[in-house]
CSV table of C-alpha atoms in Angstrom, one decimal:
chain,number,residue,atom,x,y,z
I,1,MET,CA,1.4,7.9,12.7
I,2,GLU,CA,-1.6,6.5,14.6
I,3,LEU,CA,-2.4,2.8,14.2
I,4,GLN,CA,-5.9,1.5,14.9
I,5,LEU,CA,-6.5,-2.2,15.2
I,6,LYS,CA,-9.6,-4.3,15.8
I,7,ASN,CA,-10.0,-8.1,16.2
I,8,ILE,CA,-6.4,-9.0,15.5
I,9,GLY,CA,-5.0,-12.1,17.4
I,10,MET,CA,-5.5,-11.4,21.1
I,11,ILE,CA,-6.3,-7.7,20.4
I,12,LYS,CA,-9.9,-6.7,20.4
I,13,GLU,CA,-9.1,-3.0,20.1
I,14,ALA,CA,-6.1,-0.8,20.0
I,15,ASN,CA,-5.2,2.7,19.1
I,16,VAL,CA,-1.4,3.3,19.2
I,17,LYS,CA,0.6,6.3,18.3
I,18,ILE,CA,3.9,5.5,16.5
I,19,ASP,CA,6.0,8.7,16.9
I,20,GLY,CA,9.2,9.0,18.8
I,21,LEU,CA,9.3,6.4,21.5
I,22,THR,CA,6.2,4.1,22.0
I,23,VAL,CA,6.2,1.7,24.9
I,24,ILE,CA,3.6,-1.1,25.2
I,25,ALA,CA,3.6,-2.8,28.6
I,26,GLY,CA,1.7,-5.9,29.7
I,27,GLU,CA,1.8,-9.5,30.6
I,28,ASN,CA,2.5,-12.3,28.2
I,29,ASP,CA,-0.1,-13.2,25.6
I,30,THR,CA,-1.8,-9.8,25.7
I,31,GLY,CA,-1.0,-8.8,22.1
I,32,LYS,CA,2.0,-6.6,22.6
I,33,SER,CA,4.2,-8.4,20.1
I,34,THR,CA,1.4,-8.5,17.6
I,35,VAL,CA,1.4,-4.7,17.2
I,36,GLY,CA,5.2,-4.8,16.3
I,37,LYS,CA,4.9,-7.7,14.0
I,38,LEU,CA,2.0,-6.2,12.2
I,39,LEU,CA,3.7,-2.9,11.7
I,40,PHE,CA,6.8,-4.7,10.5
I,41,SER,CA,4.7,-6.6,8.0
I,42,ILE,CA,2.9,-3.5,6.7
I,43,ILE,CA,6.2,-1.6,6.2
I,44,LYS,CA,7.9,-4.5,4.5
I,45,ALA,CA,4.9,-5.0,2.2
I,46,SER,CA,4.9,-1.3,1.3
I,47,SER,CA,8.6,-1.2,0.6
I,48,ARG,CA,8.7,-4.5,-1.2
I,49,TYR,CA,5.8,-4.2,-3.6
I,50,LYS,CA,8.0,-3.4,-6.6
I,51,GLU,CA,9.9,-6.6,-6.2
I,52,ASP,CA,6.7,-8.5,-5.6
I,53,LEU,CA,5.3,-7.1,-8.9
I,54,GLU,CA,8.3,-8.6,-10.8
I,55,GLU,CA,8.1,-11.9,-8.9
I,56,SER,CA,4.3,-12.3,-9.6
I,57,LYS,CA,4.9,-11.4,-13.3
I,58,GLU,CA,7.7,-14.0,-13.6
I,59,ASP,CA,5.5,-16.7,-12.1
I,60,LYS,CA,2.7,-15.9,-14.5
I,61,ILE,CA,5.0,-15.9,-17.5
I,62,LEU,CA,6.8,-19.1,-16.5
I,63,SER,CA,3.4,-20.9,-16.2
I,64,LEU,CA,2.3,-19.8,-19.7
I,65,VAL,CA,5.7,-20.7,-21.2
I,66,GLU,CA,5.4,-24.2,-19.7
I,67,LYS,CA,1.9,-24.6,-21.1
I,68,VAL,CA,3.1,-23.8,-24.6
I,69,TYR,CA,6.0,-26.2,-24.4
I,70,PHE,CA,4.0,-29.1,-23.1
I,71,TRP,CA,1.3,-28.5,-25.8
I,72,LEU,CA,3.9,-28.6,-28.5
I,73,ARG,CA,5.6,-31.7,-27.0
I,74,LYS,CA,2.4,-33.7,-27.3
I,75,ARG,CA,2.1,-33.0,-31.0
I,76,ILE,CA,5.6,-32.8,-32.3
I,77,ASP,CA,8.4,-35.3,-32.4
I,78,PHE,CA,11.1,-33.2,-30.7
I,79,SER,CA,13.8,-35.8,-31.5
I,80,SER,CA,13.4,-34.9,-35.2
I,81,HIS,CA,13.1,-31.2,-34.5
I,82,ILE,CA,15.8,-30.3,-31.9
I,83,ASP,CA,15.8,-26.6,-32.9
I,84,LEU,CA,12.1,-26.3,-32.2
I,85,ARG,CA,12.5,-28.0,-28.8
I,86,ASP,CA,15.4,-25.7,-27.9
I,87,LEU,CA,13.4,-22.6,-28.9
I,88,PHE,CA,10.4,-23.4,-26.7
I,89,TYR,CA,12.3,-25.2,-23.9
I,90,PRO,CA,11.1,-23.1,-20.8
I,91,PRO,CA,14.5,-22.3,-19.3
I,92,LYS,CA,15.8,-21.2,-22.7
I,93,PHE,CA,12.6,-19.2,-23.4
I,94,ILE,CA,12.8,-17.4,-20.0
I,95,ARG,CA,16.5,-16.6,-20.6
I,96,ASP,CA,15.7,-15.1,-24.0
I,97,ILE,CA,13.0,-13.0,-22.4
I,98,ASP,CA,15.6,-11.6,-20.0
I,99,ASP,CA,18.1,-11.0,-22.7
I,100,LYS,CA,16.0,-10.0,-25.7
I,101,ALA,CA,12.8,-8.7,-24.1
I,102,VAL,CA,10.0,-8.4,-26.7
I,103,LYS,CA,12.1,-9.8,-29.5
I,104,ALA,CA,12.0,-13.2,-27.7
I,105,PHE,CA,8.2,-13.4,-28.4
I,106,ASP,CA,8.4,-12.2,-31.9
I,107,ILE,CA,11.0,-14.9,-32.9
I,108,ARG,CA,8.7,-17.6,-31.6
I,109,LEU,CA,5.6,-16.1,-33.2
I,110,GLU,CA,7.4,-16.1,-36.6
I,111,LYS,CA,8.3,-19.8,-36.0
I,112,ILE,CA,4.7,-20.7,-35.3
I,113,LYS,CA,3.5,-18.9,-38.4
I,114,ALA,CA,6.1,-20.8,-40.4
I,115,LEU,CA,4.7,-24.1,-39.0
I,116,LYS,CA,1.4,-23.4,-40.7
I,117,GLU,CA,3.0,-24.2,-44.0
I,118,LYS,CA,4.3,-27.6,-42.8
I,119,SER,CA,2.7,-30.7,-41.3
I,120,LEU,CA,4.7,-31.3,-38.2
I,121,PHE,CA,1.8,-32.0,-35.8
I,122,ASN,CA,0.7,-35.5,-34.9
I,123,ILE,CA,-3.0,-34.6,-35.6
I,124,GLU,CA,-5.3,-34.6,-38.6
I,125,GLU,CA,-4.4,-32.0,-41.1
I,126,ASN,CA,-7.9,-30.7,-41.4
I,127,ILE,CA,-7.9,-29.6,-37.7
I,128,GLU,CA,-4.2,-28.5,-37.5
I,129,ASN,CA,-5.0,-24.9,-38.4
I,130,GLN,CA,-7.5,-24.6,-35.5
I,131,TYR,CA,-4.7,-25.5,-33.0
I,132,LEU,CA,-2.0,-23.2,-34.4
I,133,PRO,CA,-4.0,-20.0,-33.6
I,134,ASP,CA,-4.2,-21.2,-30.0
I,135,ILE,CA,-0.5,-21.3,-29.8
I,136,GLU,CA,-0.3,-17.8,-31.3
I,137,LYS,CA,-2.8,-16.5,-28.8
I,138,SER,CA,-0.8,-18.1,-25.9
I,139,LEU,CA,2.4,-16.4,-27.1
I,140,LEU,CA,0.6,-13.1,-27.4
I,141,LYS,CA,-0.8,-13.6,-23.9
I,142,ILE,CA,2.8,-14.2,-22.6
I,143,LYS,CA,3.9,-11.1,-24.4
I,144,SER,CA,1.0,-9.1,-22.9
I,145,ALA,CA,1.9,-10.4,-19.4
I,146,TYR,CA,5.5,-9.2,-19.9
I,147,LEU,CA,4.4,-5.7,-21.0
I,148,LEU,CA,1.7,-5.3,-18.4
I,149,LYS,CA,2.2,-2.8,-15.7
I,150,ASP,CA,0.6,-4.4,-12.6
I,151,ASP,CA,-1.6,-2.5,-10.2
I,152,LYS,CA,0.3,-1.0,-7.2
I,153,GLN,CA,-2.5,-1.8,-4.7
I,154,GLN,CA,-2.8,-5.4,-5.8
I,155,ALA,CA,1.0,-5.8,-5.6
I,156,GLN,CA,1.1,-4.3,-2.1
I,157,SER,CA,-1.8,-6.5,-1.0
I,158,ARG,CA,0.0,-9.7,-2.2
I,159,ALA,CA,3.2,-8.6,-0.5
I,160,PHE,CA,1.2,-8.0,2.8
I,161,LYS,CA,-0.4,-11.4,2.5
I,162,LYS,CA,3.0,-13.1,2.1
I,163,ALA,CA,4.3,-11.1,5.1
I,164,LEU,CA,1.3,-12.3,7.2
I,165,VAL,CA,2.0,-15.9,6.3
I,166,SER,CA,5.6,-15.5,7.3
I,167,GLU,CA,4.9,-13.7,10.6
I,168,PHE,CA,1.6,-15.2,11.7
I,169,LYS,CA,1.3,-18.3,9.4
I,170,GLY,CA,-1.7,-16.4,7.9
I,171,LYS,CA,-3.7,-16.6,11.1
I,172,ILE,CA,-4.4,-13.0,12.1
I,173,SER,CA,-8.1,-13.0,13.0
I,174,ASN,CA,-9.2,-12.9,16.6
I,175,GLN,CA,-9.8,-16.6,17.3
I,176,ASN,CA,-12.6,-15.8,19.8
I,177,ASN,CA,-14.4,-13.7,17.2
I,178,ILE,CA,-13.2,-15.2,13.9
I,179,ASN,CA,-16.2,-14.1,11.9
I,180,ASP,CA,-15.7,-10.4,12.9
I,181,ILE,CA,-14.1,-8.0,10.5
I,182,VAL,CA,-10.4,-7.3,11.2
I,183,LYS,CA,-9.6,-3.6,10.8
I,184,ILE,CA,-6.2,-2.1,10.4
I,185,GLU,CA,-6.1,1.7,9.9
I,186,ALA,CA,-3.2,4.2,9.9
I,187,SER,CA,-3.5,7.9,9.8
I,188,ASP,CA,-1.4,11.0,10.1
I,189,GLY,CA,-3.5,13.6,11.8
I,190,GLU,CA,-6.7,13.9,9.7
I,191,ASN,CA,-5.1,12.2,6.7
I,192,LYS,CA,-5.7,8.5,6.3
I,193,ILE,CA,-2.7,6.5,5.1
I,194,LEU,CA,-3.8,2.9,5.2
I,195,ASP,CA,-7.1,1.0,5.4
I,196,ILE,CA,-7.2,-2.8,5.5
I,197,LYS,CA,-10.2,-5.0,6.2
I,198,MET,CA,-10.1,-8.8,6.6
I,199,LYS,CA,-12.4,-11.6,7.6
I,200,ASN,CA,-11.5,-15.2,8.4
I,201,ASP,CA,-7.9,-14.4,7.6
I,202,LYS,CA,-8.8,-13.3,4.1
I,203,ILE,CA,-8.1,-9.8,2.8
I,204,LEU,CA,-11.4,-8.1,1.9
I,205,SER,CA,-9.9,-4.8,1.0
I,206,PHE,CA,-6.5,-3.3,1.0
I,207,LYS,CA,-5.9,0.4,0.4
I,208,ILE,CA,-2.8,2.4,0.8
I,209,ILE,CA,-4.1,5.9,0.3
I,210,ASP,CA,-0.7,7.7,0.8
I,211,ASP,CA,2.9,6.6,1.1
I,212,LEU,CA,4.0,5.5,4.5
I,213,TYR,CA,6.7,7.6,6.3
I,214,PHE,CA,8.8,4.5,7.0
I,215,SER,CA,10.9,3.1,4.2
I,216,ASP,CA,12.0,0.1,6.3
I,217,ALA,CA,11.5,-1.7,9.6
I,218,THR,CA,13.7,-3.9,11.8
I,219,PHE,CA,12.2,-6.3,14.4
I,220,VAL,CA,14.6,-7.4,17.2
I,221,GLU,CA,13.3,-10.4,19.2
I,222,THR,CA,16.3,-12.3,20.5
I,223,PRO,CA,20.1,-12.0,20.4
I,224,ALA,CA,20.2,-15.8,19.8
I,225,VAL,CA,20.0,-14.9,16.1
I,226,LEU,CA,23.8,-14.3,16.2
I,227,GLN,CA,24.6,-17.9,17.2
I,228,MET,CA,22.1,-19.4,14.8
I,229,SER,CA,23.7,-17.7,11.8
I,230,GLU,CA,24.5,-20.8,9.7
I,231,VAL,CA,21.0,-22.3,10.2
I,232,ILE,CA,19.3,-19.0,9.3
I,233,ASP,CA,21.5,-18.6,6.3
I,234,ILE,CA,20.0,-21.7,4.6
I,235,ALA,CA,16.4,-21.2,5.8
I,236,LYS,CA,13.8,-19.4,3.7
I,237,THR,CA,10.8,-17.2,4.3
I,238,PHE,CA,7.5,-17.0,2.4
I,239,PHE,CA,8.4,-13.4,1.5
I,240,GLU,CA,11.8,-13.4,-0.1
I,241,ASP,CA,12.8,-13.6,-3.8
I,242,GLN,CA,13.5,-17.0,-5.2
I,243,ASP,CA,15.8,-17.7,-8.1
I,244,ARG,CA,14.0,-19.6,-10.8
I,245,GLU,CA,16.6,-22.3,-10.9
I,246,ASP,CA,16.7,-22.6,-7.1
I,247,ARG,CA,13.0,-23.1,-6.4
I,248,ILE,CA,13.0,-26.9,-6.3
I,249,ILE,CA,16.0,-26.9,-3.9
I,250,ARG,CA,14.4,-24.2,-1.7
I,251,LEU,CA,11.3,-26.4,-1.3
I,252,ARG,CA,13.4,-28.6,0.9
I,253,LYS,CA,14.6,-25.8,3.2
I,254,ALA,CA,13.0,-24.9,6.5
I,255,ASN,CA,10.8,-21.9,6.8
I,256,ILE,CA,11.7,-19.1,9.2
I,257,SER,CA,9.9,-15.9,10.2
I,258,LEU,CA,10.6,-12.9,8.0
I,259,HIS,CA,11.8,-10.7,10.9
I,260,ILE,CA,14.5,-13.2,12.0
I,261,LYS,CA,15.8,-13.6,8.4
I,262,ASP,CA,15.6,-9.8,7.8
I,263,LEU,CA,17.6,-9.0,11.0
I,264,HIS,CA,20.2,-11.7,10.4
I,265,ASP,CA,20.8,-10.5,6.8
I,266,LYS,CA,21.2,-6.9,8.0
I,267,LEU,CA,23.6,-7.8,10.7
I,268,LYS,CA,25.9,-9.7,8.3
I,269,ILE,CA,26.7,-6.4,6.6
I,270,SER,CA,28.9,-5.7,9.6
I,271,PHE,CA,31.7,-7.8,8.0
I,272,TYR,CA,32.6,-4.7,5.9
I,273,ASP,CA,35.3,-2.3,7.1
I,274,ASP,CA,34.8,-0.6,10.4
I,275,ASP,CA,34.7,2.9,9.0
I,276,LEU,CA,31.4,2.5,7.1
I,277,PHE,CA,30.8,6.2,7.6
I,278,ASP,CA,33.2,8.9,6.5
I,279,ILE,CA,33.4,12.3,8.1
I,280,GLU,CA,30.9,13.8,5.6
I,281,ASP,CA,28.3,11.1,6.3
I,282,LEU,CA,28.6,11.8,10.1
I,283,LEU,CA,28.3,15.6,9.5
I,284,ASN,CA,25.3,15.3,7.2
I,285,SER,CA,23.4,12.8,9.5
I,286,SER,CA,21.0,14.1,12.1
I,287,ILE,CA,21.9,11.0,14.1
I,288,ASP,CA,25.0,11.2,16.4
I,289,ILE,CA,26.3,7.9,15.0
I,290,LYS,CA,29.8,8.3,16.3
I,291,GLY,CA,28.7,9.3,19.8
I,292,LEU,CA,26.2,6.3,20.0
I,293,LEU,CA,28.8,3.9,18.7
I,294,ASN,CA,31.4,5.1,21.3
I,295,ARG,CA,28.8,4.7,24.0
I,296,LEU,CA,28.0,1.1,22.9
I,297,SER,CA,31.7,0.3,22.8
I,298,GLU,CA,32.1,1.5,26.4
I,299,ILE,CA,29.1,-0.5,27.6
I,300,ILE,CA,30.2,-3.8,26.2
I,301,GLY,CA,33.9,-3.2,26.3
I,302,GLY,CA,34.4,-3.8,22.5
I,303,LYS,CA,32.4,-4.6,19.5
I,304,ILE,CA,30.6,-7.4,17.7
I,305,LYS,CA,31.3,-8.0,14.0
I,306,TYR,CA,30.4,-10.7,11.5
I,307,LEU,CA,33.5,-12.5,10.2
I,308,LYS,CA,32.6,-13.9,6.7
I,309,LYS,CA,35.3,-16.5,6.6
I,310,GLU,CA,34.3,-18.0,9.9
I,311,LYS,CA,30.6,-17.6,9.3
I,312,ASP,CA,30.1,-16.3,12.8
I,313,PHE,CA,29.5,-13.2,14.8
I,314,LYS,CA,32.5,-12.5,16.9
I,315,TYR,CA,32.8,-10.4,20.1
I,316,ILE,CA,36.1,-8.5,19.9
I,317,THR,CA,37.2,-6.8,23.1
I,318,SER,CA,38.9,-3.5,23.4
I,319,ASP,CA,42.2,-5.2,24.1
I,320,GLY,CA,41.9,-7.5,21.0
I,321,LYS,CA,40.5,-10.7,22.5
I,322,THR,CA,38.0,-12.6,20.3
I,323,TYR,CA,35.1,-14.8,21.3
I,324,GLY,CA,32.6,-16.7,19.2
I,325,SER,CA,28.9,-15.9,19.5
I,326,ILE,CA,28.2,-19.1,21.4
I,327,ASN,CA,30.7,-18.0,24.1
I,328,THR,CA,29.4,-14.4,24.3
I,329,ALA,CA,27.0,-13.3,27.0
I,330,THR,CA,23.4,-12.6,25.7
I,331,GLY,CA,23.5,-9.1,27.2
I,332,ILE,CA,26.6,-8.2,25.2
I,333,LYS,CA,24.9,-9.6,22.1
I,334,SER,CA,21.8,-7.5,22.7
I,335,PHE,CA,23.8,-4.3,22.7
I,336,GLY,CA,26.0,-5.6,19.9
I,337,ILE,CA,22.9,-5.9,17.6
I,338,ILE,CA,22.2,-2.2,18.0
I,339,GLN,CA,25.9,-1.5,17.4
I,340,MET,CA,25.9,-3.4,14.1
I,341,LEU,CA,22.7,-1.9,12.9
I,342,LEU,CA,23.9,1.7,13.6
I,343,LYS,CA,27.3,1.0,12.0
I,344,SER,CA,25.7,-0.4,8.9
I,345,GLY,CA,23.4,2.7,8.5
I,346,LEU,CA,20.2,0.5,9.0
I,347,ILE,CA,18.9,2.6,11.9
I,348,ASN,CA,17.8,6.0,10.6
I,349,GLU,CA,15.1,8.6,10.6
I,350,ARG,CA,13.0,6.7,8.1
I,351,SER,CA,13.2,3.3,9.7
I,352,LEU,CA,11.1,1.8,12.5
I,353,LEU,CA,13.0,-0.1,15.2
I,354,VAL,CA,10.9,-2.7,17.1
I,355,LEU,CA,12.4,-4.1,20.3
I,356,ASP,CA,10.3,-7.0,21.5
I,357,GLU,CA,10.8,-7.5,25.3
I,358,PRO,CA,14.5,-6.7,25.3
I,359,GLU,CA,14.7,-7.2,29.1
I,360,VAL,CA,14.4,-10.9,28.7
I,361,HIS,CA,18.1,-11.2,28.0
I,362,LEU,CA,19.3,-8.5,30.4
I,363,HIS,CA,19.9,-8.4,34.2
I,364,PRO,CA,18.3,-5.4,35.9
I,365,LYS,CA,21.5,-3.2,35.8
I,366,TRP,CA,21.8,-3.7,32.0
I,367,GLN,CA,18.1,-3.2,31.6
I,368,ILE,CA,18.5,0.3,32.8
I,369,LYS,CA,21.5,0.9,30.5
I,370,TYR,CA,19.6,-0.5,27.6
I,371,ALA,CA,16.7,1.8,28.4
I,372,GLU,CA,19.1,4.7,28.4
I,373,LEU,CA,20.3,3.7,25.0
I,374,ILE,CA,16.8,3.4,23.6
I,375,VAL,CA,16.0,7.0,24.8
I,376,GLU,CA,19.3,8.2,23.2
I,377,LEU,CA,18.2,6.7,19.9
I,378,ALA,CA,14.8,8.2,20.2
I,379,LYS,CA,16.4,11.6,20.9
I,380,ASN,CA,18.2,11.2,17.6
I,381,ASN,CA,14.9,11.1,15.8
I,382,ILE,CA,14.8,7.3,15.4
I,383,THR,CA,11.2,5.9,15.8
I,384,ILE,CA,11.1,3.0,18.3
I,385,LEU,CA,8.4,0.7,19.5
I,386,VAL,CA,9.3,-1.2,22.7
I,387,THR,CA,7.2,-4.0,24.2
I,388,SER,CA,8.0,-4.9,27.8
I,389,HIS,CA,6.8,-6.6,31.0
I,390,SER,CA,9.7,-5.4,33.1
I,391,PRO,CA,9.0,-2.6,35.7
I,392,TYR,CA,12.8,-1.8,35.6
I,393,MET,CA,12.7,-1.2,31.9
I,394,ILE,CA,9.5,0.8,31.9
I,395,GLU,CA,10.5,3.0,34.8
I,396,ALA,CA,14.0,3.6,33.3
I,397,LEU,CA,12.4,4.5,29.9
I,398,LYS,CA,10.1,7.0,31.7
I,399,ARG,CA,12.9,8.6,33.7
I,400,TYR,CA,15.4,8.9,30.9
I,401,SER,CA,12.8,10.3,28.5
I,402,GLU,CA,12.3,13.1,31.1
I,403,VAL,CA,16.0,13.6,31.6
I,404,GLU,CA,16.6,13.9,27.8
I,405,GLU,CA,13.4,16.0,27.5
I,406,ILE,CA,11.6,13.8,24.9
I,407,GLU,CA,8.6,13.1,27.1
I,408,ASP,CA,6.4,14.9,24.7
I,409,ARG,CA,7.3,12.3,22.1
I,410,THR,CA,7.1,9.3,24.5
I,411,ASN,CA,3.9,7.4,24.8
I,412,PHE,CA,3.1,4.5,27.2
I,413,TYR,CA,0.3,1.9,26.7
I,414,LEU,CA,-1.0,-1.0,28.8
I,415,ALA,CA,-2.1,-4.2,27.0
I,416,GLU,CA,-4.8,-5.9,29.1
I,417,GLY,CA,-7.9,-7.9,28.5
I,418,GLY,CA,-7.6,-7.7,24.7
I,419,VAL,CA,-7.4,-3.9,24.8
I,420,ILE,CA,-4.3,-1.7,24.4
I,421,ASP,CA,-5.0,1.7,26.1
I,422,LYS,CA,-2.8,4.7,26.4
I,423,VAL,CA,-1.7,5.5,29.9
I,424,GLU,CA,-2.9,9.1,30.1
I,425,ASP,CA,-1.1,9.9,33.4
I,426,SER,CA,2.3,9.1,31.9
I,427,ASN,CA,3.6,12.5,33.0
I,428,ALA,CA,3.4,11.3,36.6
I,429,LEU,CA,6.6,10.3,38.4
I,430,THR,CA,5.6,6.6,38.0
I,431,LEU,CA,3.2,4.8,35.8
I,432,GLU,CA,1.1,3.5,38.6
I,433,LYS,CA,-1.5,1.7,36.4
I,434,ILE,CA,1.3,-0.3,34.6
I,435,PHE,CA,3.3,-1.0,37.7
I,436,GLU,CA,0.2,-2.2,39.6
I,437,LYS,CA,-0.4,-4.8,36.9
I,438,LEU,CA,3.2,-5.9,36.5
I,439,SER,CA,3.8,-6.1,40.3
I,440,GLU,CA,1.0,-8.6,40.9
I,441,PRO,CA,3.5,-11.5,41.3
I,442,PHE,CA,4.9,-9.8,44.4
I,443,ASP,CA,1.4,-10.1,46.0
I,444,VAL,CA,2.1,-13.9,46.0
I,445,PHE,CA,5.2,-13.3,48.1
I,446,GLU,CA,3.3,-11.1,50.5
I,447,GLU,CA,0.6,-13.7,50.9
I,448,MET,CA,3.3,-16.3,51.5
I,449,ASP,CA,4.9,-14.1,54.2
I,450,SER,CA,1.5,-13.4,55.7
I,451,GLN,CA,0.7,-17.1,55.9
I,452,ARG,CA,4.1,-17.8,57.3
I,453,MET,CA,3.6,-15.3,60.1
I,454,GLU,CA,0.1,-16.6,60.8
I,455,ASN,CA,1.5,-20.2,61.1
I,456,PHE,CA,4.2,-18.8,63.5
I,457,ILE,CA,1.7,-17.1,65.7
I,458,ASN,CA,-0.6,-20.1,65.8
I,459,GLY,CA,2.4,-22.3,66.7
C-alpha cells in the first residue's frame, strides 16, 4: 500500500510505501510519528465502523426516547399512572428495545392510541388530539431509526473523526498552512483504496473505495505502558464503546490516547495459559511463532506475563524468579511487549505493527538485537513501520534486511523540512543521507575538540 499525505501536522508532503518493512528516519518534530498514528487511526476506523454504526444508532434512539418521556411527563400526572411512567421510562424503554426489538415500539404505539379515548393530559381537550399524533410520529421515528441501515462511508468517517480526536485531539491540519486542504490518499498499484480531504481540521470528504488490506493495527510507543496498567485500566478514550449505564461515571475518567489503551488491552490477554497456540495453529501459520518466541525468551532470559490477580505485568525469569513491572528493566519490557503480542496472536499477516522510536528505551547493544527481531518479523510477512533517530538502529535494520534477503521489501525514508522522501540509494552499504543528518550532533564535539586544540596552541 502506498500512502500519500499533504499538509498534515508538520508534514507538508509525504509518499510512503507500507509493504514489508518501512523505516522513517529523522530528527524529533519532523512528522515521523504522525505517519504511524495516522495509519493506526485509519485502520482502526475501518475495522471499527460496524461498532460505530451501532453506537451512533443507540445515541440517536436514546435521545428520541428521552424526548418522548419528558413530553409525557409535562402533561401527565405520573403518580396516578405508574404503569404509563414505567412503560416510557427511558432505561425501561431501551431494555425493551434490546429484548423485544420492534415489538417494543408497537406496544407503546398501541398505548398512545388508547390514550386518545381518555383525557389524561393536562391540556385543553380541544387541542389534545393535535399533540397525540406528534407522540405517534416520534415513536415511529424511533422505530425507523432502529430499523435503519446506516451508510458505511458515514460510519467510517465518524469512526475516523473519533480516532483523530483520540490521537491528535482533532488537530491534524498543518498549523503553518491551516487553510490548505489536507489530503490523505492510499492506493495499491493503480487501484485507489482511500481518499480523504480535510480543511481546518474538518472532514470535507471521506471515501473508502476498497477494503484495506489490514484488519488491525498496533502502535507501540513506550514500554512504560506495563507499569501504568491500573491507571490505563480506568482511563477512557474518545473511541471506545460506552455502556449506557456507565456514561455519567465515565465522564469523570481521564482521557488517554487510543493507541495506549489499545496496546494495554491487547497485552492483558497474556494472562491466559502459556500454550495459546496448539501444534495445528503453529503448522497452519506462515509465521514461525514458536521460533520467534524461543528467540525472545533467550534474549530476555524469561518471559513477561500479565497476572490478573495482581493486576500487574510480571517478568518471570527462566529459573522461576518473578519481578514486578516497576522493577523490570525497560529494555526487557520492550522485548516483552513483542513477546506477548506474538503469543496472543495479535501480530499476524493482516495486522500493521508500528514501532515508534524503539531505540529510546534500549542501549546500543540491544538496539541491534531489537533491529534483528524486527527484520525476523518482517521476514515472516508481518508489515512493520519503524520510526527512528538512531544510527545504530537504522544501520542494523539495513544490514539485517540484507542478511535475511528482504531488502526488496525494505524501504527507508528521511523526514526533513516537512517532507518525507524515500532514500533511493538504500541499496548502498550505508544510508549516507540519513546518517549525515543524524550525525550532526557529533559535529559539535569536533568543533569543541578543534577549539580546545586551538586554545592549546595559542597558549
